[in-house]
PDB file of C-alpha atoms in Angstrom:
ATOM      1  CA  ALA A 567     -18.283  -5.976  -2.213  1.00 68.00           C
ATOM      2  CA  GLN A 568     -16.182  -3.026  -2.440  1.00 77.00           C
ATOM      3  CA  SER A 569     -13.182  -2.830  -3.556  1.00 89.00           C
ATOM      4  CA  VAL A 570     -10.942  -0.810  -5.849  1.00 94.00           C
ATOM      5  CA  SER A 571     -10.320  -1.834  -9.363  1.00 95.00           C
ATOM      6  CA  GLN A 572      -7.557  -1.494 -12.198  1.00 95.00           C
ATOM      7  CA  HIS A 573      -8.779  -1.313 -15.353  1.00 86.00           C
ATOM      8  CA  ASN A 574      -4.472  -2.047 -17.040  1.00 84.00           C
ATOM      9  CA  HIS A 575      -2.632  -5.116 -15.495  1.00 90.00           C
ATOM     10  CA  HIS A 576       0.401  -4.088 -17.869  1.00 95.00           C
ATOM     11  CA  VAL A 577       0.333  -1.327 -19.784  1.00 96.00           C
ATOM     12  CA  ILE A 578       3.797  -0.757 -22.522  1.00 97.00           C
ATOM     13  CA  LEU A 579       4.771   3.441 -23.592  1.00 97.00           C
ATOM     14  CA  SER A 580       7.653   4.801 -25.523  1.00 97.00           C
ATOM     15  CA  GLU A 581       8.855   7.982 -24.266  1.00 96.00           C
ATOM     16  CA  ALA A 582       7.446  11.134 -24.595  1.00 96.00           C
ATOM     17  CA  ALA A 583       3.620   9.108 -25.195  1.00 97.00           C
ATOM     18  CA  SER A 584       0.790  10.190 -23.076  1.00 97.00           C
ATOM     19  CA  LEU A 585      -0.517   7.992 -19.686  1.00 97.00           C
ATOM     20  CA  GLU A 586      -3.821   7.463 -18.745  1.00 96.00           C
ATOM     21  CA  LEU A 587      -4.549   4.462 -15.947  1.00 97.00           C
ATOM     22  CA  GLY A 588      -8.089   3.883 -15.227  1.00 96.00           C
ATOM     23  CA  CYS A 589      -8.646   3.757 -11.426  1.00 96.00           C
ATOM     24  CA  ASN A 590     -12.767   3.193 -10.204  1.00 96.00           C
ATOM     25  CA  TYR A 591     -13.713   2.346  -6.827  1.00 94.00           C
ATOM     26  CA  SER A 592     -16.910   0.517  -5.818  1.00 92.00           C
ATOM     27  CA  TYR A 593     -17.335   2.514  -1.931  1.00 86.00           C
ATOM     28  CA  GLY A 594     -20.683   4.997  -0.893  1.00 82.00           C
ATOM     29  CA  GLY A 595     -19.773   8.354   0.216  1.00 83.00           C
ATOM     30  CA  THR A 596     -16.627  10.270   0.837  1.00 86.00           C
ATOM     31  CA  VAL A 597     -13.258   8.523  -0.109  1.00 89.00           C
ATOM     32  CA  ASN A 598      -9.926   9.826   0.313  1.00 90.00           C
ATOM     33  CA  LEU A 599      -8.147   8.642  -2.755  1.00 93.00           C
ATOM     34  CA  PHE A 600      -4.089   7.834  -3.712  1.00 95.00           C
ATOM     35  CA  TRP A 601      -2.442   7.060  -6.103  1.00 97.00           C
ATOM     36  CA  TYR A 602       1.293   5.068  -4.642  1.00 96.00           C
ATOM     37  CA  VAL A 603       4.233   4.479  -6.871  1.00 96.00           C
ATOM     38  CA  GLN A 604       7.004   1.353  -6.530  1.00 94.00           C
ATOM     39  CA  TYR A 605       9.457   1.665  -8.703  1.00 94.00           C
ATOM     40  CA  PRO A 606      12.528  -1.480  -9.450  1.00 92.00           C
ATOM     41  CA  GLY A 607      13.668  -2.091  -5.695  1.00 88.00           C
ATOM     42  CA  GLN A 608      12.196   0.677  -4.258  1.00 91.00           C
ATOM     43  CA  HIS A 609       9.564   0.931  -1.468  1.00 90.00           C
ATOM     44  CA  LEU A 610       5.635   1.745  -2.058  1.00 94.00           C
ATOM     45  CA  GLN A 611       5.879   5.569  -2.082  1.00 93.00           C
ATOM     46  CA  LEU A 612       2.969   8.819  -2.499  1.00 94.00           C
ATOM     47  CA  LEU A 613       2.697  10.171  -6.087  1.00 96.00           C
ATOM     48  CA  LEU A 614      -0.905  11.797  -4.972  1.00 95.00           C
ATOM     49  CA  LYS A 615      -3.683  12.178  -3.049  1.00 93.00           C
ATOM     50  CA  TYR A 616      -7.036  13.747  -2.794  1.00 92.00           C
ATOM     51  CA  PHE A 617      -9.444  14.629  -0.156  1.00 88.00           C
ATOM     52  CA  SER A 618     -11.346  17.680  -0.889  1.00 87.00           C
ATOM     53  CA  GLY A 619     -11.184  21.022  -3.317  1.00 89.00           C
ATOM     54  CA  ASP A 620     -10.388  20.951  -6.676  1.00 93.00           C
ATOM     55  CA  PRO A 621     -10.921  18.033  -7.939  1.00 93.00           C
ATOM     56  CA  LEU A 622      -7.441  17.916 -10.272  1.00 96.00           C
ATOM     57  CA  VAL A 623      -4.542  16.861  -8.134  1.00 95.00           C
ATOM     58  CA  LYS A 624      -1.462  17.540  -9.442  1.00 95.00           C
ATOM     59  CA  GLY A 625       1.521  15.218  -7.586  1.00 94.00           C
ATOM     60  CA  ILE A 626       5.104  14.498  -7.428  1.00 93.00           C
ATOM     61  CA  LYS A 627       6.910  13.755 -11.075  1.00 94.00           C
ATOM     62  CA  GLY A 628       4.160  15.792 -13.497  1.00 95.00           C
ATOM     63  CA  PHE A 629       1.534  12.817 -12.556  1.00 97.00           C
ATOM     64  CA  GLU A 630      -1.608  14.493 -11.388  1.00 97.00           C
ATOM     65  CA  ALA A 631      -5.198  12.934 -11.271  1.00 97.00           C
ATOM     66  CA  GLU A 632      -8.378  13.375 -12.049  1.00 96.00           C
ATOM     67  CA  PHE A 633     -11.346  12.888  -9.401  1.00 95.00           C
ATOM     68  CA  ILE A 634     -14.843  12.979 -11.138  1.00 94.00           C
ATOM     69  CA  LYS A 635     -17.284  12.006  -8.584  1.00 91.00           C
ATOM     70  CA  SER A 636     -20.152  10.693 -10.437  1.00 92.00           C
ATOM     71  CA  LYS A 637     -18.423   8.094 -12.201  1.00 93.00           C
ATOM     72  CA  PHE A 638     -16.745   7.216  -9.005  1.00 94.00           C
ATOM     73  CA  SER A 639     -13.122   7.386 -10.894  1.00 95.00           C
ATOM     74  CA  PHE A 640      -9.429   8.948  -9.923  1.00 97.00           C
ATOM     75  CA  ASN A 641      -7.212   8.497 -13.215  1.00 96.00           C
ATOM     76  CA  LEU A 642      -3.646   9.138 -13.040  1.00 97.00           C
ATOM     77  CA  ARG A 643      -2.335  11.199 -15.997  1.00 97.00           C
ATOM     78  CA  LYS A 644       1.313  12.351 -17.190  1.00 97.00           C
ATOM     79  CA  PRO A 645       1.565  14.148 -20.707  1.00 97.00           C
ATOM     80  CA  SER A 646       5.184  12.516 -21.006  1.00 97.00           C
ATOM     81  CA  VAL A 647       6.564   9.668 -19.978  1.00 97.00           C
ATOM     82  CA  GLN A 648       9.501   8.809 -19.190  1.00 96.00           C
ATOM     83  CA  TRP A 649      11.936   6.062 -19.010  1.00 96.00           C
ATOM     84  CA  SER A 650      12.783   6.650 -15.314  1.00 96.00           C
ATOM     85  CA  ASP A 651       8.522   6.152 -15.126  1.00 97.00           C
ATOM     86  CA  THR A 652       7.963   1.916 -15.397  1.00 97.00           C
ATOM     87  CA  ALA A 653       6.923   1.623 -12.218  1.00 97.00           C
ATOM     88  CA  GLU A 654       4.252  -0.353 -10.340  1.00 96.00           C
ATOM     89  CA  TYR A 655       1.565   1.666  -9.989  1.00 97.00           C
ATOM     90  CA  PHE A 656      -1.647   1.492  -7.309  1.00 97.00           C
ATOM     91  CA  CYS A 657      -4.615   2.925  -7.006  1.00 97.00           C
ATOM     92  CA  ALA A 658      -5.780   3.221  -2.774  1.00 95.00           C
ATOM     93  CA  VAL A 659      -8.452   4.272  -1.808  1.00 93.00           C
ATOM     94  CA  ILE A 660      -9.422   4.388   3.084  1.00 90.00           C
ATOM     95  CA  PRO A 661     -13.422   5.861   3.082  1.00 85.00           C
ATOM     96  CA  SER A 662     -14.280   8.468   5.362  1.00 76.00           C
ATOM     97  CA  ASN A 663     -15.844   5.462   7.751  1.00 72.00           C
ATOM     98  CA  SER A 664     -13.285   3.175   7.710  1.00 71.00           C
ATOM     99  CA  GLY A 665     -10.081   3.174  10.246  1.00 70.00           C
ATOM    100  CA  TYR A 666      -7.775   5.070   8.305  1.00 79.00           C
ATOM    101  CA  ALA A 667      -5.797   1.852   6.405  1.00 85.00           C
ATOM    102  CA  LEU A 668      -5.438   1.648   2.494  1.00 91.00           C
ATOM    103  CA  ASN A 669      -7.262  -0.310   0.133  1.00 93.00           C
ATOM    104  CA  PHE A 670      -5.516  -0.945  -2.622  1.00 95.00           C
ATOM    105  CA  GLY A 671      -6.475  -1.725  -6.090  1.00 95.00           C
ATOM    106  CA  LYS A 672      -4.466  -4.942  -8.171  1.00 95.00           C
ATOM    107  CA  GLY A 673      -1.902  -2.249  -9.192  1.00 96.00           C
ATOM    108  CA  THR A 674      -0.784  -1.568 -12.713  1.00 96.00           C
ATOM    109  CA  SER A 675       2.561  -2.618 -14.866  1.00 96.00           C
ATOM    110  CA  LEU A 676       4.017   0.437 -16.680  1.00 97.00           C
ATOM    111  CA  LEU A 677       7.195  -0.027 -19.062  1.00 97.00           C
ATOM    112  CA  VAL A 678       8.354   2.880 -20.854  1.00 97.00           C
ATOM    113  CA  THR A 679      10.845   2.318 -23.666  1.00 96.00           C
ATOM    114  CA  PRO A 680      13.470   4.008 -25.410  1.00 90.00           C
TER     115      PRO A 680
ATOM    116  CA  GLU B1266      14.828  11.961   8.104  1.00 62.00           C
ATOM    117  CA  ALA B1267      15.016   8.079   8.997  1.00 79.00           C
ATOM    118  CA  GLY B1268      12.865   5.364   7.099  1.00 93.00           C
ATOM    119  CA  VAL B1269      10.857   2.763   8.301  1.00 96.00           C
ATOM    120  CA  ALA B1270      12.891  -0.118   9.166  1.00 96.00           C
ATOM    121  CA  GLN B1271      11.774  -3.942   8.450  1.00 97.00           C
ATOM    122  CA  SER B1272      13.850  -7.556   9.161  1.00 96.00           C
ATOM    123  CA  PRO B1273      14.398  -9.769   7.932  1.00 97.00           C
ATOM    124  CA  ARG B1274      14.463  -9.043   3.673  1.00 96.00           C
ATOM    125  CA  TYR B1275      13.834 -12.558   2.869  1.00 97.00           C
ATOM    126  CA  LYS B1276      12.564 -15.691   4.751  1.00 97.00           C
ATOM    127  CA  ILE B1277      12.240 -19.007   3.197  1.00 98.00           C
ATOM    128  CA  ILE B1278      10.540 -21.779   6.085  1.00 97.00           C
ATOM    129  CA  GLU B1279       8.947 -24.881   5.167  1.00 97.00           C
ATOM    130  CA  LYS B1280       4.957 -25.103   5.733  1.00 96.00           C
ATOM    131  CA  ARG B1281       4.066 -25.752   9.795  1.00 96.00           C
ATOM    132  CA  GLN B1282       6.902 -23.875  10.646  1.00 97.00           C
ATOM    133  CA  SER B1283       6.750 -20.413  12.013  1.00 97.00           C
ATOM    134  CA  VAL B1284       8.167 -16.855  11.336  1.00 98.00           C
ATOM    135  CA  ALA B1285       8.531 -13.864  12.792  1.00 98.00           C
ATOM    136  CA  PHE B1286       9.242  -9.645  11.065  1.00 97.00           C
ATOM    137  CA  TRP B1287       9.822  -6.833  12.820  1.00 97.00           C
ATOM    138  CA  CYS B1288       9.626  -3.192  11.976  1.00 97.00           C
ATOM    139  CA  ASN B1289      10.602   0.266  13.022  1.00 96.00           C
ATOM    140  CA  PRO B1290       7.918   2.839  12.135  1.00 96.00           C
ATOM    141  CA  ILE B1291       9.154   6.441  11.752  1.00 94.00           C
ATOM    142  CA  SER B1292      10.140   8.164  15.119  1.00 93.00           C
ATOM    143  CA  GLY B1293       7.008  10.053  16.383  1.00 90.00           C
ATOM    144  CA  HIS B1294       4.631   8.322  14.129  1.00 92.00           C
ATOM    145  CA  ALA B1295       1.084   7.040  16.015  1.00 91.00           C
ATOM    146  CA  THR B1296      -0.104   4.843  13.624  1.00 92.00           C
ATOM    147  CA  LEU B1297       1.254   1.517  12.175  1.00 95.00           C
ATOM    148  CA  TYR B1298       0.237  -0.623   9.610  1.00 96.00           C
ATOM    149  CA  TRP B1299       1.181  -4.382   8.308  1.00 97.00           C
ATOM    150  CA  TYR B1300      -0.262  -5.649   5.038  1.00 97.00           C
ATOM    151  CA  GLN B1301      -0.176  -8.236   3.234  1.00 97.00           C
ATOM    152  CA  GLN B1302       1.072  -8.344  -1.204  1.00 95.00           C
ATOM    153  CA  ILE B1303       0.681 -11.837  -2.872  1.00 95.00           C
ATOM    154  CA  LEU B1304       2.676 -11.634  -5.694  1.00 91.00           C
ATOM    155  CA  GLY B1305       0.179  -9.738  -8.685  1.00 88.00           C
ATOM    156  CA  GLN B1306      -2.160  -8.128  -6.177  1.00 90.00           C
ATOM    157  CA  GLY B1307      -1.853  -4.764  -4.191  1.00 93.00           C
ATOM    158  CA  PRO B1308      -1.094  -4.812  -0.625  1.00 95.00           C
ATOM    159  CA  LYS B1309      -4.081  -5.734   1.809  1.00 95.00           C
ATOM    160  CA  LEU B1310      -4.637  -4.646   5.706  1.00 95.00           C
ATOM    161  CA  LEU B1311      -3.698  -7.379   8.081  1.00 97.00           C
ATOM    162  CA  ILE B1312      -3.836  -5.060  11.155  1.00 96.00           C
ATOM    163  CA  GLN B1313      -3.383  -1.571  12.105  1.00 94.00           C
ATOM    164  CA  PHE B1314      -1.822  -0.159  15.498  1.00 94.00           C
ATOM    165  CA  GLN B1315      -2.511   3.582  17.406  1.00 91.00           C
ATOM    166  CA  ASN B1316       0.129   3.132  19.524  1.00 88.00           C
ATOM    167  CA  ASN B1317      -0.179   0.358  21.594  1.00 85.00           C
ATOM    168  CA  GLY B1318      -3.441  -0.268  20.355  1.00 91.00           C
ATOM    169  CA  VAL B1319      -5.365  -2.507  17.747  1.00 93.00           C
ATOM    170  CA  VAL B1320      -7.949  -0.534  15.551  1.00 91.00           C
ATOM    171  CA  ASP B1321      -8.563  -2.860  12.801  1.00 91.00           C
ATOM    172  CA  ASP B1322      -7.484  -7.036  12.981  1.00 94.00           C
ATOM    173  CA  SER B1323     -10.558  -7.904  10.748  1.00 92.00           C
ATOM    174  CA  GLN B1324      -8.440  -9.047   8.420  1.00 92.00           C
ATOM    175  CA  LEU B1325      -5.599 -11.148  10.571  1.00 95.00           C
ATOM    176  CA  PRO B1326      -6.274 -14.722  10.185  1.00 94.00           C
ATOM    177  CA  LYS B1327      -6.273 -14.835  14.001  1.00 94.00           C
ATOM    178  CA  ASP B1328      -5.423 -19.190  14.272  1.00 95.00           C
ATOM    179  CA  ARG B1329      -2.426 -18.335  12.498  1.00 97.00           C
ATOM    180  CA  PHE B1330      -1.432 -14.911  12.411  1.00 97.00           C
ATOM    181  CA  SER B1331      -0.571 -12.323  16.064  1.00 97.00           C
ATOM    182  CA  ALA B1332       1.343  -8.958  16.061  1.00 97.00           C
ATOM    183  CA  GLU B1333       1.653  -6.985  18.482  1.00 95.00           C
ATOM    184  CA  ARG B1334       3.129  -3.644  19.210  1.00 95.00           C
ATOM    185  CA  LEU B1335       4.174  -2.847  22.795  1.00 82.00           C
ATOM    186  CA  LYS B1336       5.753   0.202  23.716  1.00 85.00           C
ATOM    187  CA  GLY B1337       3.904   1.846  20.750  1.00 84.00           C
ATOM    188  CA  VAL B1338       7.249   1.800  18.895  1.00 91.00           C
ATOM    189  CA  ASP B1339       8.343  -1.631  17.165  1.00 95.00           C
ATOM    190  CA  SER B1340       6.277  -3.892  15.802  1.00 97.00           C
ATOM    191  CA  THR B1341       6.305  -7.676  15.397  1.00 97.00           C
ATOM    192  CA  LEU B1342       4.492  -9.953  13.008  1.00 98.00           C
ATOM    193  CA  LYS B1343       3.913 -13.931  13.864  1.00 98.00           C
ATOM    194  CA  ILE B1344       2.794 -16.856  11.854  1.00 98.00           C
ATOM    195  CA  GLN B1345       2.597 -19.671  13.364  1.00 97.00           C
ATOM    196  CA  PRO B1346       2.306 -22.507  11.599  1.00 96.00           C
ATOM    197  CA  ALA B1347       2.540 -21.145   8.257  1.00 97.00           C
ATOM    198  CA  LYS B1348       1.088 -22.634   4.913  1.00 97.00           C
ATOM    199  CA  LEU B1349       1.978 -21.896   1.440  1.00 97.00           C
ATOM    200  CA  GLU B1350      -0.509 -19.678   0.753  1.00 96.00           C
ATOM    201  CA  ASP B1351       1.038 -17.260   2.794  1.00 97.00           C
ATOM    202  CA  SER B1352       4.259 -16.342   1.242  1.00 98.00           C
ATOM    203  CA  ALA B1353       3.713 -13.078   0.206  1.00 97.00           C
ATOM    204  CA  VAL B1354       5.473  -9.574   0.726  1.00 97.00           C
ATOM    205  CA  TYR B1355       4.726  -7.952   4.144  1.00 98.00           C
ATOM    206  CA  LEU B1356       4.141  -4.462   4.332  1.00 98.00           C
ATOM    207  CA  CYS B1357       4.731  -2.468   7.344  1.00 97.00           C
ATOM    208  CA  ALA B1358       3.727   1.289   7.256  1.00 96.00           C
ATOM    209  CA  SER B1359       3.278   3.779   9.411  1.00 95.00           C
ATOM    210  CA  SER B1360       1.891   7.622   9.849  1.00 92.00           C
ATOM    211  CA  LEU B1361       1.567  10.272  12.266  1.00 88.00           C
ATOM    212  CA  ASP B1362      -2.475  10.318  12.884  1.00 76.00           C
ATOM    213  CA  PRO B1363      -4.674   9.615   9.872  1.00 70.00           C
ATOM    214  CA  ARG B1364      -7.434  11.210  11.645  1.00 69.00           C
ATOM    215  CA  ASP B1365      -5.558  14.745  10.660  1.00 69.00           C
ATOM    216  CA  ARG B1366      -5.783  16.254   7.321  1.00 65.00           C
ATOM    217  CA  GLY B1367      -2.001  16.355   6.415  1.00 62.00           C
ATOM    218  CA  GLN B1368      -0.737  13.524   8.976  1.00 61.00           C
ATOM    219  CA  GLU B1369      -2.020  10.885   7.298  1.00 77.00           C
ATOM    220  CA  THR B1370       0.068   9.813   4.520  1.00 87.00           C
ATOM    221  CA  GLN B1371       1.021   6.459   4.656  1.00 92.00           C
ATOM    222  CA  TYR B1372       4.587   5.667   4.723  1.00 93.00           C
ATOM    223  CA  PHE B1373       5.951   2.038   3.354  1.00 96.00           C
ATOM    224  CA  GLY B1374       9.131  -0.081   4.682  1.00 97.00           C
ATOM    225  CA  PRO B1375      10.840  -2.593   2.302  1.00 95.00           C
ATOM    226  CA  GLY B1376       9.020  -4.920   3.346  1.00 96.00           C
ATOM    227  CA  THR B1377       9.844  -9.054   3.960  1.00 97.00           C
ATOM    228  CA  ARG B1378       9.805 -11.837   1.294  1.00 96.00           C
ATOM    229  CA  LEU B1379       8.312 -14.731   2.674  1.00 98.00           C
ATOM    230  CA  LEU B1380       8.619 -17.959   1.106  1.00 98.00           C
ATOM    231  CA  VAL B1381       6.694 -21.078   2.300  1.00 97.00           C
ATOM    232  CA  LEU B1382       7.841 -24.134   0.328  1.00 97.00           C
TER     233      LEU B1382
END
């Protein structure tokens, strides 16, 4: 079945540590890729997106993601996390032959400790 | 710019009762989505509207769920009768036009948390 997989369900890091959250998808053909974040008590909001072009995408708050087509991956990275990055992170895919709804992974809960 | 509004924020009902959720998208957004997010899962699309027409309702349990978007603005999602497994957060999202690059970003509301007892 077509799906989006996020490998880490719970991640705990100390402040200033580097972050990488994995995301793989199983859709064929062209895809549009997204990372959404949900801070405690807040709405889901867009961190970054990839449609085409440079596979290294920069988003808000120092986040970036790299699209590796051969690996069907779109991993999220941040060189140095802060306590305020504590949140739930969701990878999502829109296959090109779809109706534009987001297909989400199960999410990764990140806790950054002081 | 006002965001996506949803009400109520919380609802507790007993199984077999009915419940309705309301969503007001961002002004001018043609596309409206309802997602269901069960605890520990990512959001899953229930139904997508383009203006007041349905684009995709393939994952909507039509025996108990219904949704409408009269006049292409506000939308209502109804569950009748509710089951225990309907306990979830119901998210509404809107976008300008997903077919146009740069206008495809979906903006989410705060969600309605439903508990079915």
